[in-house]
């Protein structure tokens, strides 16, 4: 393993490459990354970096977002079938039919979506800025929110806006936690704060002390010591590794995204050696998809 990591560092320097890793990646991948973060942080970074080669350790929609925002860099996804089941729960065609049912509405699309869906949307959002995005839309407009019904209904509740959600969800967050998990761990650790990702079922979101993105959780742990976390376990593992003296408890060990765990250290090495899975976006839809992301990034 030591030799593989040395070779990764050698190739990275030789090719002037950068490794970006989402907060759900395995500890060893996050450790070797130049930058780690949540979806919004990684999108902003992707747009700003000057490297000719980006190895994106995450899932496909994230690498596509980086490719859209930074056409000057070659973006490589180490494992080509690392996808997101939620992103695949709505197609461009289905979104066109959904829009036709609600003429005059505004489409907000969670960044966990395909390029085709982004190209049919007015504005993107991530879990950390969804409220800000929805609040930027004129109050008389009906909002269609795709694909995540849980993030959409959370934002509707907090903003008081009329939001019609698509029936998509993240299987890891939807099925990974139960109310019994919350009751048991709250009883055992009454002095811990429960941090919940908004992709979770509303029953779990409603029992949270704080609802936040993975980036929000990383920041929260900088100044707090006792938490129960309801999100994919890669983040919980990494936070425990970063803060060995703090009490960081996973709400459920079942919450694992198999797609996020597909990337192994060997795949990062192959990505740097062969640059095989070069992520590109069809030029016909790239401009429109990028506009939806740019509108989100332009919000202050
Ligand atoms: P954030 O990184 O925005 O919290 O999103 C979580 C997620 O599911 C990414 O796939
Ligand atoms: Fe998609 Fe859920 Fe995995 Fe995130 S955790 S990549 S939303 S399946």
mmCIF file of N, CA, C and O in Angstrom, residues 7 27 84 94 141 153 173 181 212 221 230 241 265 282 290 298 300:
data_model
loop_
_atom_site.group_PDB
_atom_site.id
_atom_site.type_symbol
_atom_site.label_atom_id
_atom_site.label_comp_id
_atom_site.label_asym_id
_atom_site.label_seq_id
_atom_site.Cartn_x
_atom_site.Cartn_y
_atom_site.Cartn_z
ATOM 1 N N UNK A 7 3.520 6.118 -5.432
ATOM 2 C CA UNK A 7 3.394 6.253 -6.886
ATOM 3 C C UNK A 7 2.284 7.265 -7.236
ATOM 4 O O UNK A 7 2.415 8.042 -8.189
ATOM 5 N N UNK A 27 -11.722 6.601 4.290
ATOM 6 C CA UNK A 27 -10.712 7.434 4.961
ATOM 7 C C UNK A 27 -9.429 7.540 4.131
ATOM 8 O O UNK A 27 -8.873 8.623 3.951
ATOM 9 N N UNK A 84 -25.196 7.403 -8.869
ATOM 10 C CA UNK A 84 -26.061 7.790 -7.748
ATOM 11 C C UNK A 84 -27.478 7.339 -8.095
ATOM 12 O O UNK A 84 -28.090 7.892 -9.011
ATOM 13 N N UNK A 94 -38.819 12.626 -18.444
ATOM 14 C CA UNK A 94 -39.799 12.672 -17.331
ATOM 15 C C UNK A 94 -39.926 14.093 -16.785
ATOM 16 O O UNK A 94 -41.015 14.536 -16.441
ATOM 17 N N UNK A 141 -44.362 32.190 -7.541
ATOM 18 C CA UNK A 141 -44.081 31.051 -8.428
ATOM 19 C C UNK A 141 -44.253 29.714 -7.712
ATOM 20 O O UNK A 141 -43.823 29.562 -6.557
ATOM 21 N N UNK A 153 -39.190 18.431 0.550
ATOM 22 C CA UNK A 153 -40.224 18.693 1.560
ATOM 23 C C UNK A 153 -39.638 19.389 2.780
ATOM 24 O O UNK A 153 -40.313 20.198 3.421
ATOM 25 N N UNK A 173 -30.007 7.176 2.637
ATOM 26 C CA UNK A 173 -30.583 8.045 3.665
ATOM 27 C C UNK A 173 -32.048 7.696 3.959
ATOM 28 O O UNK A 173 -32.531 7.886 5.077
ATOM 29 N N UNK A 181 -33.879 3.873 16.085
ATOM 30 C CA UNK A 181 -32.454 4.234 16.236
ATOM 31 C C UNK A 181 -32.341 5.559 16.994
ATOM 32 O O UNK A 181 -31.508 5.722 17.880
ATOM 33 N N UNK A 212 -28.304 19.548 8.427
ATOM 34 C CA UNK A 212 -27.195 20.174 7.690
ATOM 35 C C UNK A 212 -26.575 19.246 6.658
ATOM 36 O O UNK A 212 -26.751 18.026 6.708
ATOM 37 N N UNK A 221 -18.347 20.087 13.904
ATOM 38 C CA UNK A 221 -17.448 19.304 14.779
ATOM 39 C C UNK A 221 -16.180 20.073 15.159
ATOM 40 O O UNK A 221 -15.470 19.670 16.075
ATOM 41 N N UNK A 230 -26.601 11.407 11.508
ATOM 42 C CA UNK A 230 -27.435 10.643 10.579
ATOM 43 C C UNK A 230 -27.079 11.054 9.155
ATOM 44 O O UNK A 230 -27.691 11.967 8.584
ATOM 45 N N UNK A 241 -11.885 9.873 12.767
ATOM 46 C CA UNK A 241 -10.454 9.840 12.478
ATOM 47 C C UNK A 241 -9.825 11.231 12.715
ATOM 48 O O UNK A 241 -8.733 11.342 13.271
ATOM 49 N N UNK A 265 -7.920 2.735 -3.413
ATOM 50 C CA UNK A 265 -6.638 3.407 -3.663
ATOM 51 C C UNK A 265 -6.063 2.975 -5.026
ATOM 52 O O UNK A 265 -5.561 3.801 -5.800
ATOM 53 N N UNK A 282 -22.154 16.070 -23.310
ATOM 54 C CA UNK A 282 -22.543 16.391 -24.693
ATOM 55 C C UNK A 282 -22.701 17.903 -24.884
ATOM 56 O O UNK A 282 -23.375 18.562 -24.080
ATOM 57 N N UNK A 290 -24.984 23.935 -17.481
ATOM 58 C CA UNK A 290 -24.058 24.810 -16.756
ATOM 59 C C UNK A 290 -24.783 26.065 -16.270
ATOM 60 O O UNK A 290 -24.512 26.561 -15.170
ATOM 61 N N UNK A 298 -24.100 31.939 -8.463
ATOM 62 C CA UNK A 298 -24.131 33.414 -8.479
ATOM 63 C C UNK A 298 -24.855 33.979 -7.263
ATOM 64 O O UNK A 298 -24.708 35.162 -6.940
ATOM 65 N N UNK A 300 -25.547 35.144 -3.699
ATOM 66 C CA UNK A 300 -24.613 35.518 -2.612
ATOM 67 C C UNK A 300 -25.261 35.203 -1.270
ATOM 68 O O UNK A 300 -26.420 35.275 -1.078
#
